[in-house]
Amino acid sequence: MKLSFPYMGPTIVYAKLLELLGHDIVMPPRPNQEVIDLGVKYSPEFACFPFKVITGTYLKLMEEDVDTFVTSGGHGPCRAGYYGEAHKRILADLGYDVEMIIIDAPSDDYKYFYNILKKLKGNNSWIKVLQTINIVYKMAQALDELERKVEILRAYNKNSKFNKIWMDIEKNFYKIKNLSDVKNLKAKYIDKLSEFNNTIPAEKERYRIGIVGEIFVVLEKSINYQIEEKVNYFGFETERSQYLSEWIKENIIPFAGRDLEKIANKGREFIEINIGGHARENIGHILDFKERGFDGIIHLKPFACLPELISQSVADSISEKYDIPILTISIDEQTADANILTRIEAFLDMIREKRYREVV
Ligand code: SF4
């Protein structure tokens, strides 16, 4: 098997999992214009934008003779659950015969999950599989903890400096072999980032923006136009609703996560039934950010994403009732960087003005 997977967020974590299990992997390309154009050309016009980007990624990987893709599934009324099968058919129509290994939450179907694990296990013992899952989970947690710090510190320092540190973090974490490598690297970079703690201003001068939305556009910087860097550039800290380690905890580690359920319950006031994707969780996250004193929310919605379209439709009511500014940005292949930058700048100016008026 020659394996690959979609590019989304800290992709080195998925690569490391498969690599430590001894698979022959090909690192997917970071989505760029070529990948997007390919995906748009060969996907149904009204497919949601992440679907198109992943189509483009798979097609680009066909040049590397990849024959198997590992991807996540989805449950509930949203297209994510159809991605694997639909991509397989598109590739077959173009003459490529690939296998799709679709990882769903074990609680959806324990037997199916066991069979998927068995396929990925190869000749490794079950103990080695569990140890490997533990290593990559700890790796994902360490990366997320460091990224959360970067998202604060970058607001008070030059973007370029922190982007360089982040690239260095990713490069070195990709070399890890065991748990102690993860522990040592995490400690090294926590120390390095702590050197900048004195740049954080007094509490009343800090501004915080919560980023919520569909998981792919929230996690993948090359698709969301580096939204966090843009917000940090204007002196605002950011925190996302989604981090990979939390997704693993909530979906894969048995009996580990229940935080998301609590967050989703907060969203019931505005979305009573499960409409798929992360719509209800996102409403919950908006309310959670508000309770934690955040100054505003940026909501990312891929084109043709029905769950996030519903979230957008209740955003005004939430904003009015809970007095929190919300900016929804729709993302597709037509989105322009300058447009996003201008809208963010205007939104953040409005938030500063709002705080000024409240204080005076
Ligand atoms: S959440 Fe939205 S973008 Fe993501 S798969 Fe579902 S419909 Fe598509």
Tab-separated table of C-alpha atoms and ligand atoms in Angstrom:
chain	number	residue	atom	x	y	z
A	1	MET	CA	0.000	0.000	0.000
A	2	LYS	CA	1.191	3.508	-0.788
A	3	LEU	CA	-0.772	5.706	1.592
A	4	SER	CA	-1.695	9.333	1.807
A	5	PHE	CA	-4.375	11.499	3.393
A	6	PRO	CA	-5.953	14.984	3.057
A	7	TYR	CA	-3.935	18.005	4.185
A	8	MET	CA	-5.682	19.603	7.171
A	9	GLY	CA	-4.075	21.505	10.043
A	10	PRO	CA	-1.179	19.748	11.815
A	11	THR	CA	-0.861	17.153	9.060
A	12	ILE	CA	2.450	15.874	10.477
A	13	VAL	CA	0.399	14.126	13.190
A	14	TYR	CA	-1.413	11.863	10.677
A	15	ALA	CA	1.852	11.316	8.806
A	16	LYS	CA	3.623	10.315	12.005
A	17	LEU	CA	0.887	7.859	13.001
A	18	LEU	CA	1.142	5.985	9.700
A	19	GLU	CA	4.915	6.249	9.543
A	20	LEU	CA	5.389	4.820	13.075
A	21	LEU	CA	3.155	1.913	12.046
A	22	GLY	CA	5.609	1.244	9.214
A	23	HIS	CA	3.498	2.354	6.241
A	24	ASP	CA	4.868	3.731	3.001
A	25	ILE	CA	3.397	7.233	2.997
A	26	VAL	CA	3.387	10.205	0.654
A	27	MET	CA	3.004	13.595	2.334
A	28	PRO	CA	0.076	15.410	0.656
A	29	PRO	CA	0.741	18.845	-0.856
A	30	ARG	CA	-0.343	21.871	1.151
A	31	PRO	CA	-3.458	23.153	-0.703
A	32	ASN	CA	-2.457	25.853	-3.198
A	33	GLN	CA	-4.084	27.382	-6.265
A	34	GLU	CA	-3.166	24.398	-8.438
A	35	VAL	CA	-4.770	21.935	-5.985
A	36	ILE	CA	-7.882	24.120	-5.639
A	37	ASP	CA	-8.245	24.528	-9.420
A	38	LEU	CA	-7.975	20.757	-9.898
A	39	GLY	CA	-10.565	20.116	-7.185
A	40	VAL	CA	-12.993	22.703	-8.534
A	41	LYS	CA	-12.673	21.263	-12.041
A	42	TYR	CA	-13.477	17.679	-11.069
A	43	SER	CA	-15.988	18.136	-8.206
A	44	PRO	CA	-19.732	18.737	-8.502
A	45	GLU	CA	-20.341	22.506	-8.690
A	46	PHE	CA	-22.428	22.602	-5.497
A	47	ALA	CA	-20.207	20.374	-3.409
A	48	CYS	CA	-18.974	22.110	-0.271
A	49	PHE	CA	-15.596	23.813	-0.621
A	50	PRO	CA	-13.564	21.388	1.574
A	51	PHE	CA	-14.761	18.545	-0.674
A	52	LYS	CA	-13.310	20.334	-3.713
A	53	VAL	CA	-9.977	21.023	-2.010
A	54	ILE	CA	-9.683	17.357	-0.998
A	55	THR	CA	-10.571	16.228	-4.554
A	56	GLY	CA	-7.697	18.393	-5.810
A	57	THR	CA	-5.335	16.955	-3.177
A	58	TYR	CA	-6.188	13.382	-4.167
A	59	LEU	CA	-5.770	14.123	-7.866
A	60	LYS	CA	-2.387	15.735	-7.264
A	61	LEU	CA	-1.367	12.641	-5.271
A	62	MET	CA	-2.235	10.415	-8.237
A	63	GLU	CA	1.008	11.720	-9.772
A	64	GLU	CA	2.820	9.950	-6.914
A	65	ASP	CA	1.081	6.609	-7.514
A	66	VAL	CA	-0.759	6.644	-4.199
A	67	ASP	CA	-3.214	3.731	-4.063
A	68	THR	CA	-4.831	4.162	-0.629
A	69	PHE	CA	-6.213	7.184	1.198
A	70	VAL	CA	-6.869	7.387	4.915
A	71	THR	CA	-9.511	9.932	5.823
A	72	SER	CA	-12.056	10.735	8.489
A	73	GLY	CA	-15.738	9.984	8.003
A	74	GLY	CA	-18.673	11.825	9.452
A	75	HIS	CA	-21.987	11.177	11.048
A	76	GLY	CA	-25.257	13.012	11.183
A	77	PRO	CA	-26.940	14.949	8.408
A	78	CYS	CA	-23.896	16.460	6.696
A	79	ARG	CA	-21.966	15.594	3.550
A	80	ALA	CA	-18.792	14.614	5.409
A	81	GLY	CA	-20.115	11.062	5.680
A	82	TYR	CA	-20.248	10.808	1.870
A	83	TYR	CA	-16.824	12.282	1.122
A	84	GLY	CA	-14.974	8.937	0.999
A	85	GLU	CA	-17.397	7.198	-1.358
A	86	ALA	CA	-17.914	10.274	-3.566
A	87	HIS	CA	-14.165	10.839	-3.910
A	88	LYS	CA	-13.631	7.182	-4.720
A	89	ARG	CA	-16.192	7.417	-7.558
A	90	ILE	CA	-14.733	10.646	-8.961
A	91	LEU	CA	-11.269	9.068	-9.008
A	92	ALA	CA	-12.664	5.878	-10.586
A	93	ASP	CA	-14.360	7.927	-13.355
A	94	LEU	CA	-10.962	9.440	-14.083
A	95	GLY	CA	-9.397	5.986	-14.274
A	96	TYR	CA	-7.832	5.717	-10.810
A	97	ASP	CA	-8.555	2.691	-8.664
A	98	VAL	CA	-7.942	3.629	-5.031
A	99	GLU	CA	-8.911	2.250	-1.663
A	100	MET	CA	-10.466	4.594	0.908
A	101	ILE	CA	-9.863	3.815	4.562
A	102	ILE	CA	-12.440	5.887	6.397
A	103	ILE	CA	-11.964	6.410	10.126
A	104	ASP	CA	-15.215	7.011	11.996
A	105	ALA	CA	-15.707	7.479	15.737
A	106	PRO	CA	-15.522	4.019	17.420
A	107	SER	CA	-18.833	4.718	19.176
A	108	ASP	CA	-20.564	4.812	15.737
A	109	ASP	CA	-19.697	1.161	15.068
A	110	TYR	CA	-17.135	-0.637	17.259
A	111	LYS	CA	-16.753	-3.593	14.884
A	112	TYR	CA	-16.105	-1.354	11.873
A	113	PHE	CA	-13.549	0.667	13.879
A	114	TYR	CA	-11.778	-2.543	14.945
A	115	ASN	CA	-11.556	-3.697	11.315
A	116	ILE	CA	-10.102	-0.344	10.228
A	117	LEU	CA	-7.515	-0.497	13.020
A	118	LYS	CA	-6.663	-4.043	11.991
A	119	LYS	CA	-6.034	-2.883	8.442
A	120	LEU	CA	-3.746	-0.069	9.585
A	121	LYS	CA	-2.063	-2.259	12.201
A	122	GLY	CA	-0.053	-4.183	9.601
A	123	ASN	CA	2.357	-6.616	11.262
A	124	ASN	CA	2.576	-4.626	14.487
A	125	SER	CA	1.384	-6.020	17.791
A	126	TRP	CA	-1.699	-4.436	19.380
A	127	ILE	CA	0.555	-3.101	22.144
A	128	LYS	CA	2.675	-1.290	19.560
A	129	VAL	CA	-0.506	0.134	17.955
A	130	LEU	CA	-1.723	1.474	21.306
A	131	GLN	CA	1.716	2.906	22.089
A	132	THR	CA	1.814	4.609	18.683
A	133	ILE	CA	-1.662	6.116	19.138
A	134	ASN	CA	-0.539	7.395	22.529
A	135	ILE	CA	2.621	8.976	21.057
A	136	VAL	CA	0.769	10.800	18.275
A	137	TYR	CA	-2.011	11.894	20.645
A	138	LYS	CA	0.597	13.403	22.993
A	139	MET	CA	2.294	14.944	19.944
A	140	ALA	CA	-1.009	16.532	18.857
A	141	GLN	CA	-1.604	17.819	22.402
A	142	ALA	CA	1.900	19.333	22.569
A	143	LEU	CA	1.513	21.011	19.161
A	144	ASP	CA	-1.870	22.426	20.151
A	145	GLU	CA	-0.564	23.741	23.468
A	146	LEU	CA	2.326	25.464	21.701
A	147	GLU	CA	0.068	26.843	18.978
A	148	ARG	CA	-2.307	28.308	21.563
A	149	LYS	CA	0.674	30.201	23.001
A	150	VAL	CA	1.755	31.384	19.556
A	151	GLU	CA	-1.792	32.671	18.917
A	152	ILE	CA	-1.449	34.911	21.979
A	153	LEU	CA	2.175	36.027	21.659
A	154	ARG	CA	2.033	36.733	17.915
A	155	ALA	CA	-0.457	39.544	18.653
A	156	TYR	CA	2.331	41.482	20.404
A	157	ASN	CA	5.305	40.509	18.265
A	158	LYS	CA	6.277	40.391	14.618
A	159	ASN	CA	4.321	37.739	12.684
A	160	SER	CA	7.429	36.686	10.784
A	161	LYS	CA	9.326	35.845	13.990
A	162	PHE	CA	6.583	33.552	15.263
A	163	ASN	CA	5.934	31.983	11.891
A	164	LYS	CA	9.609	31.024	11.819
A	165	ILE	CA	9.379	29.518	15.311
A	166	TRP	CA	6.243	27.607	14.301
A	167	MET	CA	7.912	26.191	11.181
A	168	ASP	CA	10.818	25.110	13.372
A	169	ILE	CA	8.383	23.450	15.815
A	170	GLU	CA	6.672	21.495	13.016
A	171	LYS	CA	9.975	20.468	11.445
A	172	ASN	CA	11.357	19.109	14.717
A	173	PHE	CA	8.150	17.428	15.869
A	174	TYR	CA	8.050	15.558	12.574
A	175	LYS	CA	11.316	13.878	13.604
A	176	ILE	CA	10.024	12.458	16.910
A	177	LYS	CA	10.300	8.717	17.488
A	178	ASN	CA	8.948	8.202	20.997
A	179	LEU	CA	7.222	9.795	23.978
A	180	SER	CA	10.375	11.222	25.492
A	181	ASP	CA	11.145	13.053	22.212
A	182	VAL	CA	7.668	14.636	22.453
A	183	LYS	CA	8.214	15.595	26.104
A	184	ASN	CA	11.652	17.095	25.495
A	185	LEU	CA	10.617	19.091	22.441
A	186	LYS	CA	7.526	20.407	24.186
A	187	ALA	CA	9.608	21.583	27.175
A	188	LYS	CA	12.181	23.180	24.850
A	189	TYR	CA	9.604	25.221	22.963
A	190	ILE	CA	7.559	26.152	26.048
A	191	ASP	CA	10.804	27.677	27.390
A	192	LYS	CA	11.490	29.432	24.117
A	193	LEU	CA	8.003	30.920	23.904
A	194	SER	CA	8.087	31.935	27.586
A	195	GLU	CA	10.897	34.359	26.734
A	196	PHE	CA	8.195	36.515	25.103
A	197	ASN	CA	5.727	36.445	28.020
A	198	ASN	CA	6.776	39.933	29.073
A	199	THR	CA	5.387	41.316	25.789
A	200	ILE	CA	1.799	40.488	26.866
A	201	PRO	CA	0.161	43.724	28.098
A	202	ALA	CA	-2.004	44.229	31.203
A	203	GLU	CA	-5.313	42.325	31.185
A	204	LYS	CA	-7.491	45.360	30.403
A	205	GLU	CA	-5.450	46.148	27.297
A	206	ARG	CA	-5.770	42.661	25.778
A	207	TYR	CA	-8.230	41.944	22.967
A	208	ARG	CA	-9.331	38.390	22.138
A	209	ILE	CA	-11.106	36.973	19.101
A	210	GLY	CA	-12.647	33.490	18.963
A	211	ILE	CA	-12.493	31.723	15.599
A	212	VAL	CA	-15.351	29.274	15.000
A	213	GLY	CA	-16.699	27.431	11.970
A	214	GLU	CA	-16.408	24.289	9.901
A	215	ILE	CA	-13.453	22.136	10.963
A	216	PHE	CA	-11.533	22.122	7.662
A	217	VAL	CA	-11.566	25.886	7.146
A	218	VAL	CA	-10.871	26.550	10.820
A	219	LEU	CA	-7.867	24.195	10.994
A	220	GLU	CA	-6.276	24.675	7.583
A	221	LYS	CA	-4.353	27.941	7.289
A	222	SER	CA	-3.731	27.696	3.555
A	223	ILE	CA	-7.499	27.583	2.995
A	224	ASN	CA	-8.583	30.185	5.548
A	225	TYR	CA	-6.112	32.793	4.249
A	226	GLN	CA	-4.024	32.640	7.445
A	227	ILE	CA	-6.889	34.260	9.288
A	228	GLU	CA	-5.244	33.968	12.705
A	229	GLU	CA	-2.047	35.627	11.513
A	230	LYS	CA	-4.089	38.474	10.049
A	231	VAL	CA	-5.990	38.993	13.303
A	232	ASN	CA	-2.768	38.760	15.359
A	233	TYR	CA	-1.140	41.303	13.039
A	234	PHE	CA	-3.688	43.896	14.238
A	235	GLY	CA	-2.798	43.213	17.900
A	236	PHE	CA	-5.678	40.833	18.734
A	237	GLU	CA	-5.127	37.406	20.313
A	238	THR	CA	-6.954	34.448	18.786
A	239	GLU	CA	-8.268	31.088	19.944
A	240	ARG	CA	-10.006	28.530	17.734
A	241	SER	CA	-13.039	26.394	18.449
A	242	GLN	CA	-11.173	23.391	16.979
A	243	TYR	CA	-7.832	21.833	17.836
A	244	LEU	CA	-6.807	18.448	16.496
A	245	SER	CA	-5.988	16.914	19.898
A	246	GLU	CA	-9.477	17.818	21.120
A	247	TRP	CA	-11.037	16.207	18.056
A	248	ILE	CA	-9.027	13.034	18.775
A	249	LYS	CA	-10.031	13.119	22.439
A	250	GLU	CA	-13.710	13.597	21.650
A	251	ASN	CA	-13.927	11.151	18.738
A	252	ILE	CA	-11.274	8.464	19.082
A	253	ILE	CA	-10.100	8.002	22.691
A	254	PRO	CA	-12.716	5.844	24.460
A	255	PHE	CA	-14.477	7.546	27.410
A	256	ALA	CA	-12.060	10.518	27.263
A	257	GLY	CA	-13.999	13.522	26.040
A	258	ARG	CA	-17.307	14.971	27.058
A	259	ASP	CA	-16.411	18.672	26.840
A	260	LEU	CA	-17.814	19.013	23.343
A	261	GLU	CA	-21.172	17.688	24.487
A	262	LYS	CA	-21.326	20.419	27.137
A	263	ILE	CA	-20.406	23.046	24.549
A	264	ALA	CA	-22.986	21.707	22.074
A	265	ASN	CA	-25.652	21.806	24.798
A	266	LYS	CA	-25.064	25.545	25.169
A	267	GLY	CA	-25.938	25.875	21.464
A	268	ARG	CA	-29.357	24.200	21.875
A	269	GLU	CA	-30.960	27.556	22.597
A	270	PHE	CA	-30.459	28.501	18.943
A	271	ILE	CA	-30.236	25.133	17.140
A	272	GLU	CA	-32.483	22.540	18.748
A	273	ILE	CA	-31.763	19.504	16.607
A	274	ASN	CA	-28.548	18.035	15.221
A	275	ILE	CA	-28.122	19.510	11.747
A	276	GLY	CA	-24.686	18.024	11.152
A	277	GLY	CA	-21.147	19.359	10.886
A	278	HIS	CA	-20.236	21.412	13.938
A	279	ALA	CA	-23.102	23.898	13.707
A	280	ARG	CA	-24.512	23.438	17.206
A	281	GLU	CA	-21.044	23.185	18.761
A	282	ASN	CA	-20.106	26.435	17.029
A	283	ILE	CA	-23.048	28.250	18.559
A	284	GLY	CA	-22.002	26.768	21.912
A	285	HIS	CA	-18.423	27.940	21.320
A	286	ILE	CA	-19.623	31.484	20.562
A	287	LEU	CA	-21.481	31.564	23.884
A	288	ASP	CA	-18.504	30.002	25.650
A	289	PHE	CA	-16.115	32.612	24.206
A	290	LYS	CA	-18.503	35.342	25.340
A	291	GLU	CA	-18.630	33.920	28.893
A	292	ARG	CA	-14.824	33.867	28.902
A	293	GLY	CA	-14.644	37.575	28.054
A	294	PHE	CA	-13.714	37.417	24.375
A	295	ASP	CA	-14.307	40.639	22.410
A	296	GLY	CA	-15.607	39.209	19.137
A	297	ILE	CA	-16.079	36.156	16.951
A	298	ILE	CA	-14.996	35.371	13.422
A	299	HIS	CA	-17.168	32.638	11.937
A	300	LEU	CA	-15.720	30.757	8.941
A	301	LYS	CA	-18.188	29.186	6.549
A	302	PRO	CA	-17.142	27.205	3.481
A	303	PHE	CA	-19.224	27.839	0.383
A	304	ALA	CA	-22.159	25.384	0.157
A	305	CYS	CA	-21.841	24.239	3.787
A	306	LEU	CA	-25.423	23.870	4.963
A	307	PRO	CA	-24.731	23.495	8.722
A	308	GLU	CA	-22.672	26.697	8.793
A	309	LEU	CA	-25.257	28.508	6.690
A	310	ILE	CA	-27.750	27.762	9.473
A	311	SER	CA	-25.222	28.990	12.090
A	312	GLN	CA	-24.845	32.193	10.107
A	313	SER	CA	-28.611	32.659	10.044
A	314	VAL	CA	-28.766	32.736	13.868
A	315	ALA	CA	-25.545	34.726	14.331
A	316	ASP	CA	-27.333	38.101	14.328
A	317	SER	CA	-29.740	36.994	17.072
A	318	ILE	CA	-26.845	35.727	19.208
A	319	SER	CA	-24.852	38.878	18.594
A	320	GLU	CA	-27.771	41.069	19.651
A	321	LYS	CA	-28.890	39.009	22.648
A	322	TYR	CA	-25.400	38.423	24.088
A	323	ASP	CA	-23.793	41.664	22.901
A	324	ILE	CA	-20.906	40.059	21.045
A	325	PRO	CA	-19.804	41.155	17.550
A	326	ILE	CA	-19.754	38.314	14.995
A	327	LEU	CA	-18.224	38.476	11.531
A	328	THR	CA	-19.065	35.620	9.144
A	329	ILE	CA	-16.645	35.024	6.287
A	330	SER	CA	-17.605	32.724	3.431
A	331	ILE	CA	-14.687	30.847	1.899
A	332	ASP	CA	-14.443	29.406	-1.595
A	333	GLU	CA	-12.198	29.486	-4.636
A	334	GLN	CA	-13.365	33.038	-5.445
A	335	THR	CA	-12.399	34.503	-2.071
A	336	ALA	CA	-9.703	37.161	-2.306
A	337	ASP	CA	-7.032	37.794	0.296
A	338	ALA	CA	-7.441	41.590	0.122
A	339	ASN	CA	-11.193	41.270	0.702
A	340	ILE	CA	-10.654	39.228	3.880
A	341	LEU	CA	-7.955	41.578	5.148
A	342	THR	CA	-10.173	44.631	4.646
A	343	ARG	CA	-13.169	43.062	6.366
A	344	ILE	CA	-11.084	41.895	9.305
A	345	GLU	CA	-9.470	45.294	9.730
A	346	ALA	CA	-12.876	47.035	9.731
A	347	PHE	CA	-14.295	44.460	12.184
A	348	LEU	CA	-11.390	44.819	14.610
A	349	ASP	CA	-11.535	48.632	14.412
A	350	MET	CA	-15.212	48.431	15.322
A	351	ILE	CA	-14.365	46.251	18.356
A	352	ARG	CA	-11.728	48.721	19.595
A	353	GLU	CA	-14.228	51.539	19.160
A	354	LYS	CA	-16.888	49.540	21.044
A	355	ARG	CA	-14.551	49.002	24.003
A	356	TYR	CA	-13.521	52.679	23.949
A	357	ARG	CA	-17.173	53.760	24.082
A	358	GLU	CA	-17.911	51.336	26.933
A	359	VAL	CA	-14.987	52.676	28.981
A	360	VAL	CA	-15.553	56.405	28.347
B	1	SF4	S1	-19.653	20.590	7.672
B	1	SF4	FE1	-20.181	21.719	5.821
B	1	SF4	S2	-18.288	21.830	4.640
B	1	SF4	FE2	-17.989	20.244	6.179
B	1	SF4	S3	-18.611	18.374	5.134
B	1	SF4	FE3	-20.428	19.107	6.187
B	1	SF4	S4	-21.524	20.335	4.657
B	1	SF4	FE4	-19.419	20.051	3.908
